[in-house]
Amino acid sequence: MNIYRTQYNKDLSEDYIGKEIRACGFVENIRDHGGVIFVDVRDETGMLQVVSNDDKMFEGLTKESAVTLKGTVRMRDEENFNPKISTGTIEVLASEFKVLGKANNELPFEIITSKNVNEEVRLKYRYLDLRNPKVHEVIKFRSEVIKFLRSKMDSLGFTEIQ
C-alpha cells in the first residue's frame, strides 16, 4: 500500500463518502473561516478540498508546500458545491496532515499564472512552472508523442543513437 495516497484526486467521488483515504499533493490555497480551515490540495490530476476544525493542524502551512494527509470523505454543504472541479461535491475531513516539504512564503510567481511570467524566470524556477496544470499537460502530451515515435521507429527496425 502507498503510504502517501490511496488514489489520485480525480478518482475521488461521492462513492467514497464515509471512507478513509490518503492523499498528497501541493497546497494551492488556504482559507480560514473562523474556526474551520479549508486547504485546497492539488495533485497532477486535480484539486481536493481538505477541512479541519483544529487550527493547529495547518499551523505555519504555506502555499505550494508538499503535503500528505489522511481523512474521511464527506459531502460538502450544497451551497458550497464547486462545479468547476471534479471533486466539487465532496471534501475530506482531515485526521492527519503532514508537511513533507515546506515552501517559502515568497514564491517568485503564482503557479496558476506562470505562463505569463518572463521565460528566464520560468526556466530558473522550472520545478515550480511544471506545477501549472496547463504546462504539465503540454509536457505529458510531448512525452506521449515521443514515446509513440520511439515505439514506432523501434518496431520498424530503427536503432536510436544518442
PDB file of C-alpha atoms in Angstrom:
ATOM      1  CA  MET A   1       0.000   0.000   0.000  1.00  0.00           C
ATOM      2  CA  ASN A   2       1.200   3.507  -0.838  1.00  0.00           C
ATOM      3  CA  ILE A   3       1.861   5.475   2.361  1.00  0.00           C
ATOM      4  CA  TYR A   4       1.164   8.777   0.595  1.00  0.00           C
ATOM      5  CA  ARG A   5      -2.062   8.144  -1.309  1.00  0.00           C
ATOM      6  CA  THR A   6      -4.761   5.566  -1.847  1.00  0.00           C
ATOM      7  CA  GLN A   7      -5.864   7.142  -5.157  1.00  0.00           C
ATOM      8  CA  TYR A   8      -5.463  10.299  -7.226  1.00  0.00           C
ATOM      9  CA  ASN A   9      -7.723  13.298  -6.616  1.00  0.00           C
ATOM     10  CA  LYS A  10      -9.565  12.849  -9.923  1.00  0.00           C
ATOM     11  CA  ASP A  11     -10.650   9.366  -8.821  1.00  0.00           C
ATOM     12  CA  LEU A  12     -12.418  10.620  -5.692  1.00  0.00           C
ATOM     13  CA  SER A  13     -16.194  10.933  -5.937  1.00  0.00           C
ATOM     14  CA  GLU A  14     -19.361  10.625  -3.882  1.00  0.00           C
ATOM     15  CA  ASP A  15     -18.755   6.848  -3.962  1.00  0.00           C
ATOM     16  CA  TYR A  16     -16.023   7.436  -1.360  1.00  0.00           C
ATOM     17  CA  ILE A  17     -18.287   9.188   1.188  1.00  0.00           C
ATOM     18  CA  GLY A  18     -17.643   7.742   4.643  1.00  0.00           C
ATOM     19  CA  LYS A  19     -14.406   6.068   3.562  1.00  0.00           C
ATOM     20  CA  GLU A  20     -10.963   6.882   4.906  1.00  0.00           C
ATOM     21  CA  ILE A  21      -8.451   7.890   2.251  1.00  0.00           C
ATOM     22  CA  ARG A  22      -4.880   9.120   1.922  1.00  0.00           C
ATOM     23  CA  ALA A  23      -3.962  11.910  -0.472  1.00  0.00           C
ATOM     24  CA  CYS A  24      -0.913  14.001  -1.253  1.00  0.00           C
ATOM     25  CA  GLY A  25      -0.030  16.995  -3.355  1.00  0.00           C
ATOM     26  CA  PHE A  26       0.755  20.682  -3.195  1.00  0.00           C
ATOM     27  CA  VAL A  27      -1.153  23.308  -1.212  1.00  0.00           C
ATOM     28  CA  GLU A  28      -2.990  25.528  -3.694  1.00  0.00           C
ATOM     29  CA  ASN A  29      -4.913  27.701  -1.248  1.00  0.00           C
ATOM     30  CA  ILE A  30      -5.600  28.125   2.484  1.00  0.00           C
ATOM     31  CA  ARG A  31      -8.814  29.700   3.811  1.00  0.00           C
ATOM     32  CA  ASP A  32      -9.648  30.329   7.473  1.00  0.00           C
ATOM     33  CA  HIS A  33     -13.364  30.785   8.106  1.00  0.00           C
ATOM     34  CA  GLY A  34     -13.205  31.414  11.831  1.00  0.00           C
ATOM     35  CA  GLY A  35     -12.561  28.046  13.408  1.00  0.00           C
ATOM     36  CA  VAL A  36     -12.962  25.998  10.233  1.00  0.00           C
ATOM     37  CA  ILE A  37      -9.936  25.908   7.947  1.00  0.00           C
ATOM     38  CA  PHE A  38     -10.034  24.799   4.314  1.00  0.00           C
ATOM     39  CA  VAL A  39      -6.943  23.744   2.369  1.00  0.00           C
ATOM     40  CA  ASP A  40      -7.033  23.013  -1.362  1.00  0.00           C
ATOM     41  CA  VAL A  41      -4.568  20.237  -2.210  1.00  0.00           C
ATOM     42  CA  ARG A  42      -3.589  19.797  -5.870  1.00  0.00           C
ATOM     43  CA  ASP A  43      -2.061  16.672  -7.350  1.00  0.00           C
ATOM     44  CA  GLU A  44      -1.292  16.041 -11.024  1.00  0.00           C
ATOM     45  CA  THR A  45      -4.926  15.082 -11.673  1.00  0.00           C
ATOM     46  CA  GLY A  46      -6.940  17.745  -9.881  1.00  0.00           C
ATOM     47  CA  MET A  47      -7.953  19.550  -6.718  1.00  0.00           C
ATOM     48  CA  LEU A  48      -9.220  18.283  -3.364  1.00  0.00           C
ATOM     49  CA  GLN A  49     -10.683  20.371  -0.547  1.00  0.00           C
ATOM     50  CA  VAL A  50      -9.449  19.365   2.908  1.00  0.00           C
ATOM     51  CA  VAL A  51     -11.131  20.699   6.044  1.00  0.00           C
ATOM     52  CA  SER A  52     -10.329  20.738   9.760  1.00  0.00           C
ATOM     53  CA  ASN A  53     -11.674  22.378  12.917  1.00  0.00           C
ATOM     54  CA  ASP A  54      -8.236  22.007  14.519  1.00  0.00           C
ATOM     55  CA  ASP A  55      -6.414  25.267  13.739  1.00  0.00           C
ATOM     56  CA  LYS A  56      -3.124  23.749  14.945  1.00  0.00           C
ATOM     57  CA  MET A  57      -3.272  21.071  12.216  1.00  0.00           C
ATOM     58  CA  PHE A  58      -2.494  23.620   9.486  1.00  0.00           C
ATOM     59  CA  GLU A  59      -0.351  25.962  11.602  1.00  0.00           C
ATOM     60  CA  GLY A  60       2.525  27.509   9.613  1.00  0.00           C
ATOM     61  CA  LEU A  61       1.300  25.966   6.364  1.00  0.00           C
ATOM     62  CA  THR A  62       2.311  27.836   3.199  1.00  0.00           C
ATOM     63  CA  LYS A  63       1.101  27.718  -0.393  1.00  0.00           C
ATOM     64  CA  GLU A  64       2.887  25.175  -2.616  1.00  0.00           C
ATOM     65  CA  SER A  65       4.129  23.109   0.327  1.00  0.00           C
ATOM     66  CA  ALA A  66       4.188  19.368  -0.422  1.00  0.00           C
ATOM     67  CA  VAL A  67       1.774  17.582   1.920  1.00  0.00           C
ATOM     68  CA  THR A  68       0.226  14.219   2.673  1.00  0.00           C
ATOM     69  CA  LEU A  69      -2.995  13.668   4.580  1.00  0.00           C
ATOM     70  CA  LYS A  70      -5.384  11.079   5.892  1.00  0.00           C
ATOM     71  CA  GLY A  71      -9.071  11.684   6.418  1.00  0.00           C
ATOM     72  CA  THR A  72     -12.677  10.759   5.787  1.00  0.00           C
ATOM     73  CA  VAL A  73     -14.507  11.784   2.633  1.00  0.00           C
ATOM     74  CA  ARG A  74     -17.782  13.601   3.245  1.00  0.00           C
ATOM     75  CA  MET A  75     -20.359  15.521   1.247  1.00  0.00           C
ATOM     76  CA  ARG A  76     -19.929  19.290   1.071  1.00  0.00           C
ATOM     77  CA  ASP A  77     -22.813  21.508   2.108  1.00  0.00           C
ATOM     78  CA  GLU A  78     -24.913  22.063  -1.013  1.00  0.00           C
ATOM     79  CA  GLU A  79     -24.261  25.823  -1.033  1.00  0.00           C
ATOM     80  CA  ASN A  80     -20.522  25.057  -1.162  1.00  0.00           C
ATOM     81  CA  PHE A  81     -20.610  22.781  -4.217  1.00  0.00           C
ATOM     82  CA  ASN A  82     -17.977  23.741  -6.795  1.00  0.00           C
ATOM     83  CA  PRO A  83     -18.964  22.648 -10.322  1.00  0.00           C
ATOM     84  CA  LYS A  84     -15.581  23.808 -11.704  1.00  0.00           C
ATOM     85  CA  ILE A  85     -13.730  20.804 -10.260  1.00  0.00           C
ATOM     86  CA  SER A  86     -14.440  17.065 -10.400  1.00  0.00           C
ATOM     87  CA  THR A  87     -14.350  16.779  -6.589  1.00  0.00           C
ATOM     88  CA  GLY A  88     -16.644  19.781  -6.161  1.00  0.00           C
ATOM     89  CA  THR A  89     -19.332  17.930  -4.198  1.00  0.00           C
ATOM     90  CA  ILE A  90     -17.022  16.315  -1.634  1.00  0.00           C
ATOM     91  CA  GLU A  91     -14.331  17.258   0.865  1.00  0.00           C
ATOM     92  CA  VAL A  92     -12.016  15.391   3.214  1.00  0.00           C
ATOM     93  CA  LEU A  93     -12.215  15.868   6.974  1.00  0.00           C
ATOM     94  CA  ALA A  94      -8.542  15.534   7.911  1.00  0.00           C
ATOM     95  CA  SER A  95      -7.481  13.299  10.795  1.00  0.00           C
ATOM     96  CA  GLU A  96      -3.757  13.505   9.925  1.00  0.00           C
ATOM     97  CA  PHE A  97      -1.898  16.172   7.986  1.00  0.00           C
ATOM     98  CA  LYS A  98       1.855  16.214   7.402  1.00  0.00           C
ATOM     99  CA  VAL A  99       4.061  18.691   5.561  1.00  0.00           C
ATOM    100  CA  LEU A 100       6.613  16.760   3.507  1.00  0.00           C
ATOM    101  CA  GLY A 101       8.353  19.863   2.175  1.00  0.00           C
ATOM    102  CA  LYS A 102       7.587  23.411   3.257  1.00  0.00           C
ATOM    103  CA  ALA A 103       7.618  26.105   0.566  1.00  0.00           C
ATOM    104  CA  ASN A 104       8.952  29.601   1.152  1.00  0.00           C
ATOM    105  CA  ASN A 105       6.342  32.263   1.869  1.00  0.00           C
ATOM    106  CA  GLU A 106       7.530  34.293  -1.115  1.00  0.00           C
ATOM    107  CA  LEU A 107       7.286  32.394  -4.391  1.00  0.00           C
ATOM    108  CA  PRO A 108       8.796  34.052  -7.487  1.00  0.00           C
ATOM    109  CA  PHE A 109       5.384  33.807  -9.241  1.00  0.00           C
ATOM    110  CA  GLU A 110       1.909  32.362  -8.796  1.00  0.00           C
ATOM    111  CA  ILE A 111       1.773  28.819 -10.185  1.00  0.00           C
ATOM    112  CA  ILE A 112      -1.528  29.303 -11.996  1.00  0.00           C
ATOM    113  CA  THR A 113      -0.192  32.345 -13.904  1.00  0.00           C
ATOM    114  CA  SER A 114       3.306  31.029 -14.644  1.00  0.00           C
ATOM    115  CA  LYS A 115       2.695  31.140 -18.417  1.00  0.00           C
ATOM    116  CA  ASN A 116       2.528  34.961 -18.155  1.00  0.00           C
ATOM    117  CA  VAL A 117       5.926  35.208 -16.444  1.00  0.00           C
ATOM    118  CA  ASN A 118       9.204  36.096 -18.160  1.00  0.00           C
ATOM    119  CA  GLU A 119      10.721  32.969 -19.757  1.00  0.00           C
ATOM    120  CA  GLU A 120      14.051  33.443 -17.975  1.00  0.00           C
ATOM    121  CA  VAL A 121      12.296  33.372 -14.593  1.00  0.00           C
ATOM    122  CA  ARG A 122      10.216  30.343 -15.634  1.00  0.00           C
ATOM    123  CA  LEU A 123      13.377  28.444 -16.636  1.00  0.00           C
ATOM    124  CA  LYS A 124      15.155  29.352 -13.406  1.00  0.00           C
ATOM    125  CA  TYR A 125      12.198  28.042 -11.395  1.00  0.00           C
ATOM    126  CA  ARG A 126      11.084  25.278 -13.796  1.00  0.00           C
ATOM    127  CA  TYR A 127      10.248  22.983 -10.872  1.00  0.00           C
ATOM    128  CA  LEU A 128       7.501  25.485  -9.974  1.00  0.00           C
ATOM    129  CA  ASP A 129       6.455  26.131 -13.577  1.00  0.00           C
ATOM    130  CA  LEU A 130       5.828  22.393 -14.070  1.00  0.00           C
ATOM    131  CA  ARG A 131       3.222  22.513 -11.291  1.00  0.00           C
ATOM    132  CA  ASN A 132       0.989  24.648 -13.525  1.00  0.00           C
ATOM    133  CA  PRO A 133      -1.678  22.224 -14.830  1.00  0.00           C
ATOM    134  CA  LYS A 134      -1.530  23.663 -18.368  1.00  0.00           C
ATOM    135  CA  VAL A 135       2.264  23.418 -18.542  1.00  0.00           C
ATOM    136  CA  HIS A 136       2.114  19.912 -17.066  1.00  0.00           C
ATOM    137  CA  GLU A 137      -0.452  18.894 -19.692  1.00  0.00           C
ATOM    138  CA  VAL A 138       1.817  20.062 -22.536  1.00  0.00           C
ATOM    139  CA  ILE A 139       4.806  18.186 -21.083  1.00  0.00           C
ATOM    140  CA  LYS A 140       2.745  14.983 -20.687  1.00  0.00           C
ATOM    141  CA  PHE A 141       1.475  15.276 -24.286  1.00  0.00           C
ATOM    142  CA  ARG A 142       5.021  15.797 -25.596  1.00  0.00           C
ATOM    143  CA  SER A 143       6.169  12.744 -23.640  1.00  0.00           C
ATOM    144  CA  GLU A 144       3.378  10.599 -25.137  1.00  0.00           C
ATOM    145  CA  VAL A 145       4.266  11.729 -28.687  1.00  0.00           C
ATOM    146  CA  ILE A 146       7.953  10.905 -28.178  1.00  0.00           C
ATOM    147  CA  LYS A 147       7.077   7.528 -26.624  1.00  0.00           C
ATOM    148  CA  PHE A 148       4.849   6.715 -29.621  1.00  0.00           C
ATOM    149  CA  LEU A 149       7.538   7.750 -32.131  1.00  0.00           C
ATOM    150  CA  ARG A 150      10.222   5.695 -30.360  1.00  0.00           C
ATOM    151  CA  SER A 151       7.955   2.652 -30.266  1.00  0.00           C
ATOM    152  CA  LYS A 152       7.038   3.006 -33.946  1.00  0.00           C
ATOM    153  CA  MET A 153      10.639   3.505 -35.056  1.00  0.00           C
ATOM    154  CA  ASP A 154      11.745   0.518 -32.937  1.00  0.00           C
ATOM    155  CA  SER A 155       9.053  -1.708 -34.482  1.00  0.00           C
ATOM    156  CA  LEU A 156      10.361  -0.695 -37.929  1.00  0.00           C
ATOM    157  CA  GLY A 157      13.889  -1.803 -37.009  1.00  0.00           C
ATOM    158  CA  PHE A 158      15.485   1.594 -36.429  1.00  0.00           C
ATOM    159  CA  THR A 159      18.266   1.968 -33.863  1.00  0.00           C
ATOM    160  CA  GLU A 160      18.278   5.026 -31.651  1.00  0.00           C
ATOM    161  CA  ILE A 161      21.662   6.732 -31.374  1.00  0.00           C
ATOM    162  CA  GLN A 162      22.264   9.422 -28.813  1.00  0.00           C
TER     163      GLN A 162
END
